[in-house]
mmCIF file of C-alpha atoms and ligand atoms in Angstrom:
data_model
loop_
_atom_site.group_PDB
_atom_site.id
_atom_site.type_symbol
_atom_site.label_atom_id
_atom_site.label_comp_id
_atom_site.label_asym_id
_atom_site.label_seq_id
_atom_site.Cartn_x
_atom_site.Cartn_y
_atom_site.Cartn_z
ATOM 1 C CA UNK A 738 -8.578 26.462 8.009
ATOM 2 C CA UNK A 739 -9.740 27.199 4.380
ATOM 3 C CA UNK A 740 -10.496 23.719 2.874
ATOM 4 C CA UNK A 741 -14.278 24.715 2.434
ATOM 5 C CA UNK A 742 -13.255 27.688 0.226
ATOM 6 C CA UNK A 743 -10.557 25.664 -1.597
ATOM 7 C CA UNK A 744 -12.331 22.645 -2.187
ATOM 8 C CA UNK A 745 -15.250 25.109 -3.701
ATOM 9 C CA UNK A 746 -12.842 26.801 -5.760
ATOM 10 C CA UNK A 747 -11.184 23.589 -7.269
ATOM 11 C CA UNK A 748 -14.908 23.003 -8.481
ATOM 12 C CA UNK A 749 -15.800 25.903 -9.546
ATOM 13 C CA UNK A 750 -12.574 25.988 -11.921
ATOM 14 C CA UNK A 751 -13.299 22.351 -12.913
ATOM 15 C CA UNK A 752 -16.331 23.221 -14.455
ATOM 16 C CA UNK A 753 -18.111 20.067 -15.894
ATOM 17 C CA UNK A 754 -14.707 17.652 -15.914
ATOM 18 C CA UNK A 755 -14.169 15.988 -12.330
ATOM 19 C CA UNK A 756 -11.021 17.375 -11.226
ATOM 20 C CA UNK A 757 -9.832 15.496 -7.746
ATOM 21 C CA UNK A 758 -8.358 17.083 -5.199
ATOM 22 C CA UNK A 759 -5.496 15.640 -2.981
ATOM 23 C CA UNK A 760 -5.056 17.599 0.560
ATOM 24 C CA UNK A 761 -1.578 17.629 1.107
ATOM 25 C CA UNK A 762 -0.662 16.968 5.092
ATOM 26 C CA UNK A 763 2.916 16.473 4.774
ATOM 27 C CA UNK A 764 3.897 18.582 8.144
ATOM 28 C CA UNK A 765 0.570 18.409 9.336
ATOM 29 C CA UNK A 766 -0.692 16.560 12.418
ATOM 30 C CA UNK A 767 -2.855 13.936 13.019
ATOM 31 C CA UNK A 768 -5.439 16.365 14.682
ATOM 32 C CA UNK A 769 -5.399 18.803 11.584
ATOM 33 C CA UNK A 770 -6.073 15.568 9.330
ATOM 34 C CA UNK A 771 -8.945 14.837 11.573
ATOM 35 C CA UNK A 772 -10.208 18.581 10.474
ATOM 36 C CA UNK A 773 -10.404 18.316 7.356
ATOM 37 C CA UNK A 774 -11.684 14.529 7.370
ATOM 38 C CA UNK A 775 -14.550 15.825 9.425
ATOM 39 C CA UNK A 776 -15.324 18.088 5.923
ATOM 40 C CA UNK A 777 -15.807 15.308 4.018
ATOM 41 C CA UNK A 778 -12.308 14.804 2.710
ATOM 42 C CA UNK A 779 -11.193 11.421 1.755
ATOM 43 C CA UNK A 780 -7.946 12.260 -0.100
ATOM 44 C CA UNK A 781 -4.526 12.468 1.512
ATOM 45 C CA UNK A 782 -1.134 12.863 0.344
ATOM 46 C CA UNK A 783 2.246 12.315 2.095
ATOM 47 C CA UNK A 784 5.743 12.801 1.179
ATOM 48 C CA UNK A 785 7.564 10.529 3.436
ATOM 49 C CA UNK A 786 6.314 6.613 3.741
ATOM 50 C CA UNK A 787 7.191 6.950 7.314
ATOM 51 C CA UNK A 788 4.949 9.460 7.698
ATOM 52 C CA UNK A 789 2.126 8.143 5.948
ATOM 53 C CA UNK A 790 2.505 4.859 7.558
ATOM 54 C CA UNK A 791 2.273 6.039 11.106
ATOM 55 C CA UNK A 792 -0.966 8.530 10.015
ATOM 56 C CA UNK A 793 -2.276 5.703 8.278
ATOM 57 C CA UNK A 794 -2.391 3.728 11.333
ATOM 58 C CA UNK A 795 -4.437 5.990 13.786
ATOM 59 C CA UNK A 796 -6.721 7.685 11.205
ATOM 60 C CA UNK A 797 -9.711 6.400 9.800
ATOM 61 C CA UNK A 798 -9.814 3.283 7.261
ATOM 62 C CA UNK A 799 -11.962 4.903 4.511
ATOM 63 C CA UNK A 800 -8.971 7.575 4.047
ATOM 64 C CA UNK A 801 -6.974 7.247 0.451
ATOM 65 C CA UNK A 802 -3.435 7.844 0.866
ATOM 66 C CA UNK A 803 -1.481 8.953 -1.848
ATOM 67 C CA UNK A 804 2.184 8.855 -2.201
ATOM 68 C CA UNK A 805 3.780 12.396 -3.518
ATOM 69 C CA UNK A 806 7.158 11.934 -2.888
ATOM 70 C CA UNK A 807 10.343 10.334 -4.333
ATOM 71 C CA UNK A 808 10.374 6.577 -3.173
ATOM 72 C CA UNK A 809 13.521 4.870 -2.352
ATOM 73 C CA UNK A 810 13.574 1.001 -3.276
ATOM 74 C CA UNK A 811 13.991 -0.047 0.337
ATOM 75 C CA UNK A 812 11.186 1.341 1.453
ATOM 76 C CA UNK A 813 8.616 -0.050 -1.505
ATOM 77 C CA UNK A 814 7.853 -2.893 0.428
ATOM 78 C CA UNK A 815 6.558 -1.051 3.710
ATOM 79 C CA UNK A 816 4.060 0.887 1.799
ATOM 80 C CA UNK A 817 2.598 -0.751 -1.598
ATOM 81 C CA UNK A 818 -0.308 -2.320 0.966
ATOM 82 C CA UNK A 819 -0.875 1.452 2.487
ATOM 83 C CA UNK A 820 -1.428 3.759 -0.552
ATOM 84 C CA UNK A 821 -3.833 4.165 -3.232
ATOM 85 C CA UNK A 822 -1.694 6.109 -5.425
ATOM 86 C CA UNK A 823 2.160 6.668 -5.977
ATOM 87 C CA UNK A 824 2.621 9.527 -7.784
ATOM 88 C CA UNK A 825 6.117 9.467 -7.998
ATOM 89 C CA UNK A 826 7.276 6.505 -10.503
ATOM 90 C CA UNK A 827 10.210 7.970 -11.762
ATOM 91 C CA UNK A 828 12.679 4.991 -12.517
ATOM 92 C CA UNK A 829 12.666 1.528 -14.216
ATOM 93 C CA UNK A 830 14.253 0.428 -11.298
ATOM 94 C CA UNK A 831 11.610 1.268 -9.096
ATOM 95 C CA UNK A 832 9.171 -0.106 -11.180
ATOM 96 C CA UNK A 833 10.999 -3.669 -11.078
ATOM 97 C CA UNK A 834 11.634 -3.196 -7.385
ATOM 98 C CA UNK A 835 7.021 -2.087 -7.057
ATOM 99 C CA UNK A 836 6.593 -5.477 -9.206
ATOM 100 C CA UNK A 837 8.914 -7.621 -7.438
ATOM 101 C CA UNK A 838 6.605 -6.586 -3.940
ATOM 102 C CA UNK A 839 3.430 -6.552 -5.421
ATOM 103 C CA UNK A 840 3.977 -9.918 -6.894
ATOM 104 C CA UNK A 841 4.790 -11.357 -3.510
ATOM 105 C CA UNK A 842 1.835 -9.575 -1.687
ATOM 106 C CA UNK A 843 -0.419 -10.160 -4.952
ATOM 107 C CA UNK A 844 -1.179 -6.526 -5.279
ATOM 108 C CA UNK A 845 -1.976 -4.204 -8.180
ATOM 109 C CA UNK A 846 -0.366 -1.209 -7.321
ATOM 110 C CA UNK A 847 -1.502 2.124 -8.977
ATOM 111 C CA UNK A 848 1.115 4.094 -10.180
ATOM 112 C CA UNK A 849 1.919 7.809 -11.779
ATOM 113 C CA UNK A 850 4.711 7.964 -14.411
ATOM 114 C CA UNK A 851 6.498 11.282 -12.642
ATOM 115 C CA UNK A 852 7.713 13.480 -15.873
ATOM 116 C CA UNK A 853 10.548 15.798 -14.833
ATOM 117 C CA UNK A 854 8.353 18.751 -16.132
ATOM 118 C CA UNK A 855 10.870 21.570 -15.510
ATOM 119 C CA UNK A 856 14.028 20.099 -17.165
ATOM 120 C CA UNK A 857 16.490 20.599 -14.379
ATOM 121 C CA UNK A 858 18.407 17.353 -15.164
ATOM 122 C CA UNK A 859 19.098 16.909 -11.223
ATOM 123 C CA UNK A 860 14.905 16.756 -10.558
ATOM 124 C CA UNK A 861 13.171 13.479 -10.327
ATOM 125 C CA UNK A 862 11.220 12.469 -13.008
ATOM 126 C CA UNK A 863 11.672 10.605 -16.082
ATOM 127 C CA UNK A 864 12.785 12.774 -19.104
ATOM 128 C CA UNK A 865 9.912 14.159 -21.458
ATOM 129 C CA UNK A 866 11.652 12.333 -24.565
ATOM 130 C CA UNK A 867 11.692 8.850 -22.409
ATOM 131 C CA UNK A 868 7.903 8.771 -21.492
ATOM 132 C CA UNK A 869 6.489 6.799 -24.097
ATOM 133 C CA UNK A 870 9.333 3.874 -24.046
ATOM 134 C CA UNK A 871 9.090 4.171 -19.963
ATOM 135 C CA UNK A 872 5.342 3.470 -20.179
ATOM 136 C CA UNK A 873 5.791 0.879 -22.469
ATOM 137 C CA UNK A 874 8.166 -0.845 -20.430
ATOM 138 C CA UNK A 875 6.159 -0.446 -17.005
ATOM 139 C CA UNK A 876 3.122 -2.098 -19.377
ATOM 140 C CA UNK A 877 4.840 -5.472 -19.592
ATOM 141 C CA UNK A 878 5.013 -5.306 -15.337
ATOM 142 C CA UNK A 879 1.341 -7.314 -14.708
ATOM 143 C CA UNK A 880 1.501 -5.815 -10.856
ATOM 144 C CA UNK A 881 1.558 -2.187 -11.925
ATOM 145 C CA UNK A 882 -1.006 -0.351 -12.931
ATOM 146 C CA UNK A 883 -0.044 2.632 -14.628
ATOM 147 C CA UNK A 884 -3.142 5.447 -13.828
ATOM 148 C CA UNK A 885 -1.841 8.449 -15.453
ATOM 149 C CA UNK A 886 0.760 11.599 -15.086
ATOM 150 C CA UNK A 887 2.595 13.622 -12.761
ATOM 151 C CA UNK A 888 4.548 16.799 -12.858
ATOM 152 C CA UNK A 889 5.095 20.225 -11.235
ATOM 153 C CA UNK A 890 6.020 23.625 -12.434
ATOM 154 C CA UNK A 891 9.494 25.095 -10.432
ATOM 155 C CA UNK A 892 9.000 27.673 -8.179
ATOM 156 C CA UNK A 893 9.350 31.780 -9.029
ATOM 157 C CA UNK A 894 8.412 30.894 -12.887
ATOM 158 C CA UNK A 895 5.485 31.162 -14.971
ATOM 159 C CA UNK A 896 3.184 27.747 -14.394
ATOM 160 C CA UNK A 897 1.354 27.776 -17.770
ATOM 161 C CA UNK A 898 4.224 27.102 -20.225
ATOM 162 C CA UNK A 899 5.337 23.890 -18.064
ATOM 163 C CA UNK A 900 1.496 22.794 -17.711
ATOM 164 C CA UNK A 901 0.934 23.172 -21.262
ATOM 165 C CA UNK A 902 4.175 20.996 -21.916
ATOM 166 C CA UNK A 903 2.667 18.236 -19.322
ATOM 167 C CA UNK A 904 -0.442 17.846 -20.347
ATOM 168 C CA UNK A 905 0.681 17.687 -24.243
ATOM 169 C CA UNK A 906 2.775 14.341 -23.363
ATOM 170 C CA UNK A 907 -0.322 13.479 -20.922
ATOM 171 C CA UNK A 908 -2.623 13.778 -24.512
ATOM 172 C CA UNK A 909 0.228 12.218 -27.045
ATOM 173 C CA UNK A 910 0.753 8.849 -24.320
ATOM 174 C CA UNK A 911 -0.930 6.070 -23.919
ATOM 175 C CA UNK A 912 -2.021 7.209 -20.169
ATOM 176 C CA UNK A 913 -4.641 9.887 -22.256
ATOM 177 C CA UNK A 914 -7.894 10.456 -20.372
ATOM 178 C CA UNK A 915 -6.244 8.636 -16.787
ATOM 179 C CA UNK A 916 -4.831 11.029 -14.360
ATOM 180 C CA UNK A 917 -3.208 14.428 -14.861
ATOM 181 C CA UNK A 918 -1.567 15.489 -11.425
ATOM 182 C CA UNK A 919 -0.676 18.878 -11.457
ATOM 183 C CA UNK A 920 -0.882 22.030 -9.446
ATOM 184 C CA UNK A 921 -0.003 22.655 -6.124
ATOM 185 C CA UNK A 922 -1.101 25.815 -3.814
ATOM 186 C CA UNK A 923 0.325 28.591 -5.828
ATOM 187 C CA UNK A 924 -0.616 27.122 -9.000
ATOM 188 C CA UNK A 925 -3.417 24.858 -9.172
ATOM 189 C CA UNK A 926 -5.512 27.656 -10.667
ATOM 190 C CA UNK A 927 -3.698 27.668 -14.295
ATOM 191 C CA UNK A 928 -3.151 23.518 -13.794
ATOM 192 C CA UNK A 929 -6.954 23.619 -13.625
ATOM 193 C CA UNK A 930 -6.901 25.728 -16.899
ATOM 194 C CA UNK A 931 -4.539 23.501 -18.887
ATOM 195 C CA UNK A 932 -6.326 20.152 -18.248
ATOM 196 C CA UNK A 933 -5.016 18.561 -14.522
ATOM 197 C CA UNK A 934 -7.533 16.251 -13.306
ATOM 198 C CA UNK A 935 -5.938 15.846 -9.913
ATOM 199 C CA UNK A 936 -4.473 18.760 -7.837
ATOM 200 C CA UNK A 937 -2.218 18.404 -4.493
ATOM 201 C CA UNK A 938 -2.647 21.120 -2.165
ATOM 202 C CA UNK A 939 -1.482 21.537 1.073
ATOM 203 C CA UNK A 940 -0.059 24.978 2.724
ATOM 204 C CA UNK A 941 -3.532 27.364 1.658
ATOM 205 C CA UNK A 942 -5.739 24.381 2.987
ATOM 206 C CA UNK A 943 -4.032 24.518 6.425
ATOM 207 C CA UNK A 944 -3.255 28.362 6.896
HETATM 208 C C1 PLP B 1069 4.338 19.543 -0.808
HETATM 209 C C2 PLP B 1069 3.859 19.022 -2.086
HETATM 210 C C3 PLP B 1069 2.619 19.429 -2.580
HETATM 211 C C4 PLP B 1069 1.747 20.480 -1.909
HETATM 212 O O1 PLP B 1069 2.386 21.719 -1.863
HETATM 213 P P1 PLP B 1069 1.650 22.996 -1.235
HETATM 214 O O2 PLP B 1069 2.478 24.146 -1.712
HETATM 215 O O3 PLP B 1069 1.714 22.810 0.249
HETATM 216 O O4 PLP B 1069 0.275 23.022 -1.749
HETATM 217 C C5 PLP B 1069 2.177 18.846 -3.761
HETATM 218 N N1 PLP B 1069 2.913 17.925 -4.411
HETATM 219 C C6 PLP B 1069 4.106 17.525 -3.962
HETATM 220 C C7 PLP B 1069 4.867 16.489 -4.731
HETATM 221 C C8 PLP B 1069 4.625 18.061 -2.795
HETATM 222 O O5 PLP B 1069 5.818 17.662 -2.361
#
């Protein structure tokens, strides 16, 4: 288990600026969580809200669970009372459906706008030339709070061209100086570099 190394090597990369990191335990069981909990980690992030409903229930309270993957409407309901963060916010309709809930539980819910970063139209995310008007939008919603950005770099290419892209929105948007999420296990190292202020890793932390 390498989180030690990991979580000295996000830091060291960081530098001065607080960079956050998010250990990933999508496939991961509850015993492995425990692990890295014991380290000192308080950050968690889950794919599925099944998943991070049933882990949410036997680990410990003081654990922040953040939400990584896409959310279907139906299930918005079940988890805006579970997570700290939802990093995937990638439709107006979701946003009415996370307002609609929250109203009725009187919630703020935190929220990422996700950006489809690599332009393959069939990826979540809302379109690079539809972030401003998107944010605006989610701005009128009193039950959202909107905390920042997220976005990944596909898989096999260069990071650094799609990072640069991300965190140019990230500075031209409103959400400038909240949350950059970006960088994952292979490429957290160049997200560092081009301005993420949270990272999501899971596979090196566990292997
Ligand atoms: C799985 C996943 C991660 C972590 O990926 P690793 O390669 O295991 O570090 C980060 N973000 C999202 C959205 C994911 O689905």
């Amino acid at each position: 288990m390498q989180y030690a190394a990991i979580k000295e090597q996000v830091q060291t990369l960081a530098k001065d600026k607080p960079v956050t990191l998010v250990c990933v335990s999508k496939y991961r069981t509850v015993e492995e969580i425990r692990a890295v909990y014991a380290q000192g980690q308080r950050d968690f992030g889950e794919n599925k809200v099944q998943d991070l409903i049933a882990k949410a229930a036997v680990l410990p309270q003081d654990i922040r669970w953040h939400l990584l993957g896409h959310l279907q409407t139906n299930k918005v309901k079940a988890v805006i009372d579970k997570t700290t963060l939802i990093h995937s916010l990638d439709s107006l309709h979701l946003a009415q459906e996370i307002q609609k809930q929250a109203e009725r539980k009187n919630l703020i819910v935190k929220c990422l706008v996700q950006v489809n970063s690599t332009g393959i139209p069939d990826r979540y995310g809302v379109d690079y030339k539809d972030v401003n008007g998107f944010i605006t939008a989610v701005s009128d919603m009193p039950n959202i709070e909107l905390c920042g950005m997220m976005g990944m770099a596909p898989q096999g290419e260069d990071p650094t061209p799609y990072f640069e892209a991300l965190h140019r929105a990230y500075t031209e948007s409103p959400l400038n100086g909240k949350i950059l999420s970006m960088g994952m296990s292979g490429d957290f190292k160049q997200a560092i570099a081009c301005g993420s202020t949270m990272v999501r890793i899971g596979r090196i932390i566990f292997e």
